[in-house]
Amino acid sequence: MLELSYIRRSPKEVVDRLAVKNFDAKSIVDEILAMDEKRRSTQTSLDAILAQLNKASKEIGELYKSGKRAEADELKANTGKWKLDISVLEEEMRTTETELQSKAVLLPNTPHSSVPKGKTPEDNEVVHTEGAIPELGENALPHWELAKKYDLIDFETGVKITGAGFPIYKGKGARLQRALINFFLDKAYEAGYMEIEPPILVNEDSGFGTGQLPDKEGQMYFVTEDKLYLIPTAEVPITNIYRDMVLDAATLPVKNCGYTPCFRREAGSYGKDVRGLNRLHQFDKVEIVQIRLPEESYKTLEEMRDYVAGLLRSLHLPFRILKLCGGDMSFASALTYDMEVFSGAQKRWLEVSSVSNFETFQSNRMKLRFKKDKDKPALAHTLNGSALALPRIVASMLENNQDDKGIRIPDVLVPYTKFEYIS
RNA sequence: GGAGAGGUGCCUGAGUGGCCGAAAGGAGCAGUUUGCUAAACUGUCGUACGCCCAAAAGUGUACCGGGGGUUCGAAUCCCCCCCUCUCCGCCA
């Protein structure tokens, strides 16, 4: 959620910036300004009457104490009318605030000034490409064929016990998953992130805090009995740890990482996008999260991007980094880098990570603040990134590293898998 | 799931209708003293929104788990909800 003070101070800038996200904010911003105006004038009137009532109450108390009943009763006679006015103004206050809030949450985060204009993924800016595109022979198999051939992943049985998009990893397939998770967590630890094992069900407040609710309600699995959501990413619980907190600036930065399964309903997806491991309802991911002082968040974003690039490099996967255009960015993000690996047999780029700076968009929703010395508490900046999401890493690894006899495991993973080759 | 107890400021904890934004202690911060460590003493020590203002200061309102109610007046009384703890039951 954008800060109201920002909208009030620079309404035109908000509208102009949101245009980069192809979002026409003009009418909403105007409504917000009008309601904000109304809210303040209502509060001024309300506070005045409340002050009057408080003063009278105090006097009544004192009059009673000194036995002046008649005078007290006289004062009391006025309060009825005031209380009527109060209830009217309070109601007005409530509805205005509710409307203001409901409008404010409709506005996406304003993109950073460097975000390229654009509507579709085609308009994303490729900022870096690295690694050789593998030359696979005619016989190269897509990963879902390889997974079947070497008995690594069983999609059909997953359908039987749950449904499409819930694969079963078996044998070396399962061990490869575990190896990747441990590898990613160890690397994050080396980079100074503290490991968190969070709940994978979260409440509504948490969903709101990081921006999944109310915007992406339909994306999450919901447990109606307990009103809990299955997390679509570890970002939700790990960031919400700090909801409603004022952190001492000295404790920043917060650098957390965590592995969790992630659950996404992905309603409406179809075709080649959902083939094999390309898009799943449940998948494994290691996430990195940082909470930073505002002045350092963009430097941090670059660091996180480079950190993820280093992971891909160490796995010898050809990858590219995209700076997302306004139209392809998420609702909550101010600047996002996507990392894509090349999947040799499918001959396409697959997104494996998304690294974003949310500035104060999430912290404003969460009331996540920091306090520096005697300064007033201020909203912190939050950032996060996948480091990494497993399925598409596995997909490209299987495809790119295949030969006639099997699949080679990257060196860095061998200490984790305890095998070098799948055959 | 059943029974009971409880949720107060950074922490401990007092407060059962007005003198309570809230005692006291601790932590923190600033200062005084002491040769260092430490101690002692003094002061300071919430947040949000509004008004005023260049700003600071000032000032009004709200907040004692959340929501509603009674009352001129609620941390305190009543109702609903949430959460924590203890015991019992169940269970990895």
PDB file of N, CA and C (backbone and C1' of nucleotides) in Angstrom, chain A residues 8 36 39-40 43-44 47-48 50-51 53-54 56-58 60-61 64-65 76 79 83 93-94 369 371 374-377, chain B residues 1 18-21 28-30 43-51 56 60-62 67-74 83:
ATOM      1  N   ARG A   8      -0.614  12.294  -0.922  1.00  0.00           N
ATOM      2  CA  ARG A   8      -1.060  13.649  -0.619  1.00  0.00           C
ATOM      3  C   ARG A   8      -0.028  14.670  -1.118  1.00  0.00           C
ATOM      4  N   ASP A  36      -9.497  11.798   1.975  1.00  0.00           N
ATOM      5  CA  ASP A  36      -8.515  12.169   2.982  1.00  0.00           C
ATOM      6  C   ASP A  36      -8.859  13.545   3.559  1.00  0.00           C
ATOM      7  N   ARG A  39     -11.804  13.114   5.740  1.00  0.00           N
ATOM      8  CA  ARG A  39     -11.433  12.430   6.974  1.00  0.00           C
ATOM      9  C   ARG A  39     -10.859  13.432   7.975  1.00  0.00           C
ATOM     10  N   ARG A  40      -9.990  14.295   7.475  1.00  0.00           N
ATOM     11  CA  ARG A  40      -9.332  15.227   8.377  1.00  0.00           C
ATOM     12  C   ARG A  40     -10.297  16.257   8.938  1.00  0.00           C
ATOM     13  N   GLN A  43     -12.396  14.598  11.506  1.00  0.00           N
ATOM     14  CA  GLN A  43     -11.680  14.365  12.761  1.00  0.00           C
ATOM     15  C   GLN A  43     -11.561  15.652  13.573  1.00  0.00           C
ATOM     16  N   THR A  44     -11.325  16.757  12.888  1.00  0.00           N
ATOM     17  CA  THR A  44     -11.216  18.038  13.586  1.00  0.00           C
ATOM     18  C   THR A  44     -12.506  18.354  14.340  1.00  0.00           C
ATOM     19  N   ASP A  47     -12.997  15.676  17.216  1.00  0.00           N
ATOM     20  CA  ASP A  47     -12.096  15.896  18.347  1.00  0.00           C
ATOM     21  C   ASP A  47     -12.556  17.067  19.203  1.00  0.00           C
ATOM     22  N   ALA A  48     -13.099  18.098  18.556  1.00  0.00           N
ATOM     23  CA  ALA A  48     -13.555  19.273  19.287  1.00  0.00           C
ATOM     24  C   ALA A  48     -14.699  18.916  20.230  1.00  0.00           C
ATOM     25  N   LEU A  50     -15.475  15.903  21.326  1.00  0.00           N
ATOM     26  CA  LEU A  50     -14.980  14.978  22.343  1.00  0.00           C
ATOM     27  C   LEU A  50     -14.277  15.743  23.459  1.00  0.00           C
ATOM     28  N   ALA A  51     -13.520  16.745  23.069  1.00  0.00           N
ATOM     29  CA  ALA A  51     -12.805  17.542  24.064  1.00  0.00           C
ATOM     30  C   ALA A  51     -13.799  18.236  24.991  1.00  0.00           C
ATOM     31  N   LEU A  53     -16.843  17.246  25.677  1.00  0.00           N
ATOM     32  CA  LEU A  53     -17.466  16.236  26.519  1.00  0.00           C
ATOM     33  C   LEU A  53     -16.534  15.825  27.650  1.00  0.00           C
ATOM     34  N   ASN A  54     -15.267  15.634  27.303  1.00  0.00           N
ATOM     35  CA  ASN A  54     -14.293  15.253  28.331  1.00  0.00           C
ATOM     36  C   ASN A  54     -14.204  16.307  29.414  1.00  0.00           C
ATOM     37  N   ALA A  56     -16.495  18.539  30.237  1.00  0.00           N
ATOM     38  CA  ALA A  56     -17.730  18.553  31.011  1.00  0.00           C
ATOM     39  C   ALA A  56     -17.773  17.399  32.005  1.00  0.00           C
ATOM     40  N   SER A  57     -17.327  16.224  31.543  1.00  0.00           N
ATOM     41  CA  SER A  57     -17.336  15.047  32.414  1.00  0.00           C
ATOM     42  C   SER A  57     -16.495  15.287  33.650  1.00  0.00           C
ATOM     43  N   LYS A  58     -15.361  15.896  33.412  1.00  0.00           N
ATOM     44  CA  LYS A  58     -14.454  16.187  34.516  1.00  0.00           C
ATOM     45  C   LYS A  58     -15.122  17.137  35.507  1.00  0.00           C
ATOM     46  N   ILE A  60     -18.323  17.608  35.927  1.00  0.00           N
ATOM     47  CA  ILE A  60     -19.426  16.927  36.599  1.00  0.00           C
ATOM     48  C   ILE A  60     -18.915  16.126  37.786  1.00  0.00           C
ATOM     49  N   GLY A  61     -17.814  15.433  37.530  1.00  0.00           N
ATOM     50  CA  GLY A  61     -17.208  14.652  38.606  1.00  0.00           C
ATOM     51  C   GLY A  61     -16.875  15.513  39.802  1.00  0.00           C
ATOM     52  N   TYR A  64     -20.071  16.777  41.631  1.00  0.00           N
ATOM     53  CA  TYR A  64     -20.653  15.731  42.470  1.00  0.00           C
ATOM     54  C   TYR A  64     -19.888  15.608  43.768  1.00  0.00           C
ATOM     55  N   LYS A  65     -18.576  15.650  43.639  1.00  0.00           N
ATOM     56  CA  LYS A  65     -17.721  15.454  44.793  1.00  0.00           C
ATOM     57  C   LYS A  65     -17.949  16.559  45.833  1.00  0.00           C
ATOM     58  N   LYS A  76     -25.045  17.935  32.725  1.00  0.00           N
ATOM     59  CA  LYS A  76     -25.377  16.651  32.112  1.00  0.00           C
ATOM     60  C   LYS A  76     -26.380  16.799  30.990  1.00  0.00           C
ATOM     61  N   THR A  79     -25.033  16.929  27.508  1.00  0.00           N
ATOM     62  CA  THR A  79     -24.208  15.869  26.935  1.00  0.00           C
ATOM     63  C   THR A  79     -24.965  14.989  25.942  1.00  0.00           C
ATOM     64  N   LYS A  83     -23.398  13.766  22.485  1.00  0.00           N
ATOM     65  CA  LYS A  83     -23.172  12.346  22.201  1.00  0.00           C
ATOM     66  C   LYS A  83     -23.830  11.940  20.892  1.00  0.00           C
ATOM     67  N   MET A  93     -16.643   9.065  10.255  1.00  0.00           N
ATOM     68  CA  MET A  93     -15.217   8.783  10.328  1.00  0.00           C
ATOM     69  C   MET A  93     -14.925   7.352   9.897  1.00  0.00           C
ATOM     70  N   ARG A  94     -15.708   6.439  10.447  1.00  0.00           N
ATOM     71  CA  ARG A  94     -15.517   5.021  10.142  1.00  0.00           C
ATOM     72  C   ARG A  94     -15.694   4.743   8.652  1.00  0.00           C
ATOM     73  N   ARG A 369       8.355  -1.119  10.925  1.00  0.00           N
ATOM     74  CA  ARG A 369       9.115   0.127  10.987  1.00  0.00           C
ATOM     75  C   ARG A 369      10.457  -0.069  11.678  1.00  0.00           C
ATOM     76  N   LYS A 371      13.512   2.290  13.998  1.00  0.00           N
ATOM     77  CA  LYS A 371      13.701   3.520  14.762  1.00  0.00           C
ATOM     78  C   LYS A 371      15.190   3.761  14.902  1.00  0.00           C
ATOM     79  N   LYS A 374      16.813   8.927  18.194  1.00  0.00           N
ATOM     80  CA  LYS A 374      15.632   9.614  18.728  1.00  0.00           C
ATOM     81  C   LYS A 374      14.622   9.937  17.633  1.00  0.00           C
ATOM     82  N   ASP A 375      14.911   9.503  16.425  1.00  0.00           N
ATOM     83  CA  ASP A 375      13.991   9.801  15.334  1.00  0.00           C
ATOM     84  C   ASP A 375      12.652   9.084  15.533  1.00  0.00           C
ATOM     85  N   LYS A 376      11.665   9.584  14.830  1.00  0.00           N
ATOM     86  CA  LYS A 376      10.376   8.906  14.852  1.00  0.00           C
ATOM     87  C   LYS A 376      10.494   7.612  14.055  1.00  0.00           C
ATOM     88  N   PRO A 377       9.700   6.608  14.425  1.00  0.00           N
ATOM     89  CA  PRO A 377       9.735   5.369  13.660  1.00  0.00           C
ATOM     90  C   PRO A 377       9.378   5.640  12.189  1.00  0.00           C
TER      91      PRO A 377
ATOM     92  P     G B   1     -11.530 -27.338  19.234  1.00  0.00           P
ATOM     93  O5'   G B   1     -12.200 -28.393  20.190  1.00  0.00           O
ATOM     94  C5'   G B   1     -13.544 -28.816  20.020  1.00  0.00           C
ATOM     95  C4'   G B   1     -13.798 -29.894  21.032  1.00  0.00           C
ATOM     96  C3'   G B   1     -13.888 -29.414  22.470  1.00  0.00           C
ATOM     97  O3'   G B   1     -15.171 -28.909  22.779  1.00  0.00           O
ATOM     98  C1'   G B   1     -12.428 -31.281  22.374  1.00  0.00           C
ATOM     99  P     G B  18     -12.301   5.849  39.721  1.00  0.00           P
ATOM    100  O5'   G B  18     -12.173   7.250  38.988  1.00  0.00           O
ATOM    101  C5'   G B  18     -11.765   7.295  37.631  1.00  0.00           C
ATOM    102  C4'   G B  18     -11.998   8.680  37.099  1.00  0.00           C
ATOM    103  C3'   G B  18     -11.203   9.767  37.784  1.00  0.00           C
ATOM    104  O3'   G B  18     -10.542  10.465  36.754  1.00  0.00           O
ATOM    105  C1'   G B  18     -13.506  10.355  37.698  1.00  0.00           C
ATOM    106  P     C B  19      -9.133  10.464  36.473  1.00  0.00           P
ATOM    107  O5'   C B  19      -8.663  11.464  37.624  1.00  0.00           O
ATOM    108  C5'   C B  19      -7.741  12.503  37.382  1.00  0.00           C
ATOM    109  C4'   C B  19      -6.968  12.721  38.634  1.00  0.00           C
ATOM    110  C3'   C B  19      -6.140  11.540  39.105  1.00  0.00           C
ATOM    111  O3'   C B  19      -4.938  11.437  38.387  1.00  0.00           O
ATOM    112  C1'   C B  19      -7.266  12.499  40.935  1.00  0.00           C
ATOM    113  P     C B  20      -4.049  10.225  38.545  1.00  0.00           P
ATOM    114  O5'   C B  20      -4.254   9.441  37.175  1.00  0.00           O
ATOM    115  C5'   C B  20      -3.968  10.071  35.925  1.00  0.00           C
ATOM    116  C4'   C B  20      -4.343   9.108  34.823  1.00  0.00           C
ATOM    117  C3'   C B  20      -5.843   8.980  34.605  1.00  0.00           C
ATOM    118  O3'   C B  20      -6.160   8.874  33.236  1.00  0.00           O
ATOM    119  C1'   C B  20      -4.919   6.867  35.111  1.00  0.00           C
ATOM    120  P     G B  21      -5.889   9.908  32.236  1.00  0.00           P
ATOM    121  O5'   G B  21      -4.541   9.179  31.814  1.00  0.00           O
ATOM    122  C5'   G B  21      -3.994   9.161  30.628  1.00  0.00           C
ATOM    123  C4'   G B  21      -2.508   8.878  30.779  1.00  0.00           C
ATOM    124  C3'   G B  21      -1.675   9.829  29.936  1.00  0.00           C
ATOM    125  O3'   G B  21      -0.353   9.986  30.443  1.00  0.00           O
ATOM    126  C1'   G B  21      -1.415   7.612  29.144  1.00  0.00           C
ATOM    127  P     G B  28      20.881  -1.152  30.269  1.00  0.00           P
ATOM    128  O5'   G B  28      20.136  -0.245  29.201  1.00  0.00           O
ATOM    129  C5'   G B  28      19.931  -0.710  27.859  1.00  0.00           C
ATOM    130  C4'   G B  28      19.188   0.322  27.064  1.00  0.00           C
ATOM    131  C3'   G B  28      19.826   1.715  27.042  1.00  0.00           C
ATOM    132  O3'   G B  28      20.855   1.794  26.079  1.00  0.00           O
ATOM    133  C1'   G B  28      17.510   1.912  27.496  1.00  0.00           C
ATOM    134  P     C B  29      22.160   2.644  26.448  1.00  0.00           P
ATOM    135  O5'   C B  29      21.633   4.141  26.286  1.00  0.00           O
ATOM    136  C5'   C B  29      21.188   4.622  25.024  1.00  0.00           C
ATOM    137  C4'   C B  29      20.524   5.967  25.185  1.00  0.00           C
ATOM    138  C3'   C B  29      21.348   7.017  25.900  1.00  0.00           C
ATOM    139  O3'   C B  29      22.311   7.625  25.061  1.00  0.00           O
ATOM    140  C1'   C B  29      19.167   7.023  26.782  1.00  0.00           C
ATOM    141  P     A B  30      23.705   8.091  25.721  1.00  0.00           P
ATOM    142  O5'   A B  30      23.318   9.423  26.489  1.00  0.00           O
ATOM    143  C5'   A B  30      22.915  10.575  25.764  1.00  0.00           C
ATOM    144  C4'   A B  30      22.537  11.680  26.715  1.00  0.00           C
ATOM    145  C3'   A B  30      23.580  12.007  27.777  1.00  0.00           C
ATOM    146  O3'   A B  30      24.615  12.833  27.305  1.00  0.00           O
ATOM    147  C1'   A B  30      21.452  11.831  28.786  1.00  0.00           C
ATOM    148  P     G B  43      14.748  13.373  39.453  1.00  0.00           P
ATOM    149  O5'   G B  43      14.851  13.647  37.879  1.00  0.00           O
ATOM    150  C5'   G B  43      14.895  14.973  37.374  1.00  0.00           C
ATOM    151  C4'   G B  43      15.403  14.975  35.955  1.00  0.00           C
ATOM    152  C3'   G B  43      14.543  14.238  34.934  1.00  0.00           C
ATOM    153  O3'   G B  43      13.429  14.999  34.513  1.00  0.00           O
ATOM    154  C1'   G B  43      16.809  13.661  34.616  1.00  0.00           C
ATOM    155  P     U B  44      12.097  14.259  34.085  1.00  0.00           P
ATOM    156  O5'   U B  44      12.515  13.553  32.718  1.00  0.00           O
ATOM    157  C5'   U B  44      12.905  14.332  31.580  1.00  0.00           C
ATOM    158  C4'   U B  44      13.426  13.426  30.499  1.00  0.00           C
ATOM    159  C3'   U B  44      12.455  12.343  30.045  1.00  0.00           C
ATOM    160  O3'   U B  44      11.527  12.837  29.094  1.00  0.00           O
ATOM    161  C1'   U B  44      14.594  11.390  30.405  1.00  0.00           C
ATOM    162  P     C B  45      10.036  12.253  29.185  1.00  0.00           P
ATOM    163  O5'   C B  45      10.198  10.801  28.551  1.00  0.00           O
ATOM    164  C5'   C B  45      10.873  10.627  27.308  1.00  0.00           C
ATOM    165  C4'   C B  45      11.227   9.173  27.135  1.00  0.00           C
ATOM    166  C3'   C B  45      10.079   8.214  27.377  1.00  0.00           C
ATOM    167  O3'   C B  45       9.291   8.099  26.206  1.00  0.00           O
ATOM    168  C1'   C B  45      12.026   7.430  28.492  1.00  0.00           C
ATOM    169  P     G B  46       7.765   8.498  26.233  1.00  0.00           P
ATOM    170  O5'   G B  46       7.289   7.775  24.895  1.00  0.00           O
ATOM    171  C5'   G B  46       8.110   6.737  24.392  1.00  0.00           C
ATOM    172  C4'   G B  46       7.209   5.708  23.765  1.00  0.00           C
ATOM    173  C3'   G B  46       6.501   6.190  22.511  1.00  0.00           C
ATOM    174  O3'   G B  46       7.361   6.074  21.396  1.00  0.00           O
ATOM    175  C1'   G B  46       4.947   5.121  23.924  1.00  0.00           C
ATOM    176  P     U B  47       7.210   7.092  20.214  1.00  0.00           P
ATOM    177  O5'   U B  47       5.904   6.565  19.466  1.00  0.00           O
ATOM    178  C5'   U B  47       5.885   5.266  18.898  1.00  0.00           C
ATOM    179  C4'   U B  47       4.492   4.900  18.494  1.00  0.00           C
ATOM    180  C3'   U B  47       3.793   5.886  17.573  1.00  0.00           C
ATOM    181  O3'   U B  47       4.222   5.769  16.234  1.00  0.00           O
ATOM    182  C1'   U B  47       2.314   5.218  19.270  1.00  0.00           C
ATOM    183  P     A B  48       4.093   7.007  15.277  1.00  0.00           P
ATOM    184  O5'   A B  48       2.530   7.045  14.972  1.00  0.00           O
ATOM    185  C5'   A B  48       1.922   5.971  14.271  1.00  0.00           C
ATOM    186  C4'   A B  48       0.433   6.164  14.239  1.00  0.00           C
ATOM    187  C3'   A B  48      -0.031   7.505  13.693  1.00  0.00           C
ATOM    188  O3'   A B  48      -0.048   7.529  12.287  1.00  0.00           O
ATOM    189  C1'   A B  48      -1.184   7.036  15.689  1.00  0.00           C
ATOM    190  P     C B  49       0.240   8.881  11.543  1.00  0.00           P
ATOM    191  O5'   C B  49      -1.118   9.692  11.712  1.00  0.00           O
ATOM    192  C5'   C B  49      -2.319   9.212  11.120  1.00  0.00           C
ATOM    193  C4'   C B  49      -3.499   9.916  11.729  1.00  0.00           C
ATOM    194  C3'   C B  49      -3.506  11.435  11.617  1.00  0.00           C
ATOM    195  O3'   C B  49      -3.885  11.896  10.338  1.00  0.00           O
ATOM    196  C1'   C B  49      -4.115  10.819  13.800  1.00  0.00           C
ATOM    197  P     G B  50      -3.327  13.272   9.835  1.00  0.00           P
ATOM    198  O5'   G B  50      -4.077  14.315  10.774  1.00  0.00           O
ATOM    199  C5'   G B  50      -5.417  14.661  10.513  1.00  0.00           C
ATOM    200  C4'   G B  50      -5.968  15.536  11.601  1.00  0.00           C
ATOM    201  C3'   G B  50      -5.467  16.970  11.670  1.00  0.00           C
ATOM    202  O3'   G B  50      -6.017  17.773  10.644  1.00  0.00           O
ATOM    203  C1'   G B  50      -5.704  16.087  13.850  1.00  0.00           C
ATOM    204  P     C B  51      -5.201  18.995  10.078  1.00  0.00           P
ATOM    205  O5'   C B  51      -5.223  20.016  11.290  1.00  0.00           O
ATOM    206  C5'   C B  51      -6.433  20.662  11.663  1.00  0.00           C
ATOM    207  C4'   C B  51      -6.202  21.531  12.879  1.00  0.00           C
ATOM    208  C3'   C B  51      -5.107  22.587  12.728  1.00  0.00           C
ATOM    209  O3'   C B  51      -5.570  23.731  12.043  1.00  0.00           O
ATOM    210  C1'   C B  51      -4.843  21.474  14.793  1.00  0.00           C
ATOM    211  P     A B  56       8.810  19.587  13.469  1.00  0.00           P
ATOM    212  O5'   A B  56       9.526  20.230  14.742  1.00  0.00           O
ATOM    213  C5'   A B  56      10.753  19.700  15.237  1.00  0.00           C
ATOM    214  C4'   A B  56      11.276  20.574  16.347  1.00  0.00           C
ATOM    215  C3'   A B  56      10.410  20.632  17.596  1.00  0.00           C
ATOM    216  O3'   A B  56      10.633  19.544  18.460  1.00  0.00           O
ATOM    217  C1'   A B  56      10.996  22.823  16.947  1.00  0.00           C
ATOM    218  P     G B  60      -4.576  19.852  25.525  1.00  0.00           P
ATOM    219  O5'   G B  60      -5.490  19.292  24.349  1.00  0.00           O
ATOM    220  C5'   G B  60      -6.705  19.947  24.026  1.00  0.00           C
ATOM    221  C4'   G B  60      -7.349  19.280  22.853  1.00  0.00           C
ATOM    222  C3'   G B  60      -7.584  17.792  23.010  1.00  0.00           C
ATOM    223  O3'   G B  60      -8.748  17.510  23.768  1.00  0.00           O
ATOM    224  C1'   G B  60      -6.621  18.202  20.903  1.00  0.00           C
ATOM    225  P     U B  61      -8.840  16.181  24.639  1.00  0.00           P
ATOM    226  O5'   U B  61      -8.993  15.085  23.500  1.00  0.00           O
ATOM    227  C5'   U B  61     -10.149  15.086  22.676  1.00  0.00           C
ATOM    228  C4'   U B  61     -10.005  14.043  21.586  1.00  0.00           C
ATOM    229  C3'   U B  61      -9.686  12.641  22.075  1.00  0.00           C
ATOM    230  O3'   U B  61     -10.841  11.972  22.554  1.00  0.00           O
ATOM    231  C1'   U B  61      -8.281  13.176  20.248  1.00  0.00           C
ATOM    232  P     A B  62     -10.669  10.847  23.697  1.00  0.00           P
ATOM    233  O5'   A B  62     -10.039   9.648  22.854  1.00  0.00           O
ATOM    234  C5'   A B  62     -10.793   9.043  21.815  1.00  0.00           C
ATOM    235  C4'   A B  62      -9.926   8.080  21.043  1.00  0.00           C
ATOM    236  C3'   A B  62      -9.248   7.008  21.887  1.00  0.00           C
ATOM    237  O3'   A B  62     -10.130   5.939  22.170  1.00  0.00           O
ATOM    238  C1'   A B  62      -7.681   7.959  20.399  1.00  0.00           C
ATOM    239  P     G B  67     -10.676  -2.500  18.321  1.00  0.00           P
ATOM    240  O5'   G B  67     -12.138  -3.121  18.188  1.00  0.00           O
ATOM    241  C5'   G B  67     -12.661  -3.450  16.911  1.00  0.00           C
ATOM    242  C4'   G B  67     -14.010  -4.102  17.044  1.00  0.00           C
ATOM    243  C3'   G B  67     -15.087  -3.285  17.739  1.00  0.00           C
ATOM    244  O3'   G B  67     -15.664  -2.310  16.896  1.00  0.00           O
ATOM    245  C1'   G B  67     -15.137  -5.483  18.569  1.00  0.00           C
ATOM    246  P     G B  68     -16.309  -1.000  17.598  1.00  0.00           P
ATOM    247  O5'   G B  68     -17.519  -1.587  18.447  1.00  0.00           O
ATOM    248  C5'   G B  68     -18.832  -1.573  17.911  1.00  0.00           C
ATOM    249  C4'   G B  68     -19.773  -2.371  18.762  1.00  0.00           C
ATOM    250  C3'   G B  68     -20.425  -1.638  19.919  1.00  0.00           C
ATOM    251  O3'   G B  68     -21.477  -0.772  19.505  1.00  0.00           O
ATOM    252  C1'   G B  68     -19.705  -3.744  20.660  1.00  0.00           C
ATOM    253  P     G B  69     -21.696   0.595  20.345  1.00  0.00           P
ATOM    254  O5'   G B  69     -22.265   0.106  21.754  1.00  0.00           O
ATOM    255  C5'   G B  69     -23.537  -0.508  21.820  1.00  0.00           C
ATOM    256  C4'   G B  69     -23.783  -1.071  23.188  1.00  0.00           C
ATOM    257  C3'   G B  69     -23.936  -0.072  24.319  1.00  0.00           C
ATOM    258  O3'   G B  69     -25.197   0.553  24.328  1.00  0.00           O
ATOM    259  C1'   G B  69     -22.608  -1.892  25.035  1.00  0.00           C
ATOM    260  P     U B  70     -25.388   1.983  24.992  1.00  0.00           P
ATOM    261  O5'   U B  70     -25.207   1.686  26.540  1.00  0.00           O
ATOM    262  C5'   U B  70     -26.201   0.974  27.257  1.00  0.00           C
ATOM    263  C4'   U B  70     -25.829   0.893  28.714  1.00  0.00           C
ATOM    264  C3'   U B  70     -25.561   2.239  29.393  1.00  0.00           C
ATOM    265  O3'   U B  70     -26.771   2.872  29.793  1.00  0.00           O
ATOM    266  C1'   U B  70     -23.845   0.714  29.954  1.00  0.00           C
ATOM    267  P     U B  71     -26.986   4.405  29.469  1.00  0.00           P
ATOM    268  O5'   U B  71     -25.895   5.120  30.376  1.00  0.00           O
ATOM    269  C5'   U B  71     -25.986   5.061  31.787  1.00  0.00           C
ATOM    270  C4'   U B  71     -24.757   5.687  32.403  1.00  0.00           C
ATOM    271  C3'   U B  71     -24.402   7.083  31.897  1.00  0.00           C
ATOM    272  O3'   U B  71     -25.190   8.088  32.518  1.00  0.00           O
ATOM    273  C1'   U B  71     -22.453   5.740  31.986  1.00  0.00           C
ATOM    274  P     C B  72     -25.743   9.264  31.639  1.00  0.00           P
ATOM    275  O5'   C B  72     -24.428  10.075  31.273  1.00  0.00           O
ATOM    276  C5'   C B  72     -24.471  11.124  30.311  1.00  0.00           C
ATOM    277  C4'   C B  72     -23.234  11.955  30.419  1.00  0.00           C
ATOM    278  C3'   C B  72     -21.932  11.174  30.450  1.00  0.00           C
ATOM    279  O3'   C B  72     -21.498  10.839  29.154  1.00  0.00           O
ATOM    280  C1'   C B  72     -21.914  12.765  32.175  1.00  0.00           C
ATOM    281  P     G B  73     -20.959   9.386  28.883  1.00  0.00           P
ATOM    282  O5'   G B  73     -19.629   9.358  29.772  1.00  0.00           O
ATOM    283  C5'   G B  73     -18.508  10.137  29.366  1.00  0.00           C
ATOM    284  C4'   G B  73     -17.418  10.024  30.384  1.00  0.00           C
ATOM    285  C3'   G B  73     -16.927   8.625  30.673  1.00  0.00           C
ATOM    286  O3'   G B  73     -15.984   8.211  29.711  1.00  0.00           O
ATOM    287  C1'   G B  73     -17.269   9.765  32.702  1.00  0.00           C
ATOM    288  P     A B  74     -15.917   6.642  29.333  1.00  0.00           P
ATOM    289  O5'   A B  74     -15.329   5.945  30.638  1.00  0.00           O
ATOM    290  C5'   A B  74     -13.996   6.200  31.080  1.00  0.00           C
ATOM    291  C4'   A B  74     -13.319   4.880  31.383  1.00  0.00           C
ATOM    292  C3'   A B  74     -13.028   4.044  30.149  1.00  0.00           C
ATOM    293  O3'   A B  74     -11.848   3.281  30.359  1.00  0.00           O
ATOM    294  C1'   A B  74     -14.501   2.876  31.529  1.00  0.00           C
ATOM    295  P     C B  83      -7.747 -18.244  18.404  1.00  0.00           P
ATOM    296  O5'   C B  83      -6.552 -17.704  19.305  1.00  0.00           O
ATOM    297  C5'   C B  83      -5.451 -17.022  18.730  1.00  0.00           C
ATOM    298  C4'   C B  83      -4.619 -16.386  19.811  1.00  0.00           C
ATOM    299  C3'   C B  83      -4.090 -17.345  20.867  1.00  0.00           C
ATOM    300  O3'   C B  83      -2.920 -18.015  20.441  1.00  0.00           O
ATOM    301  C1'   C B  83      -5.012 -15.445  21.921  1.00  0.00           C
TER     302        C B  83
END
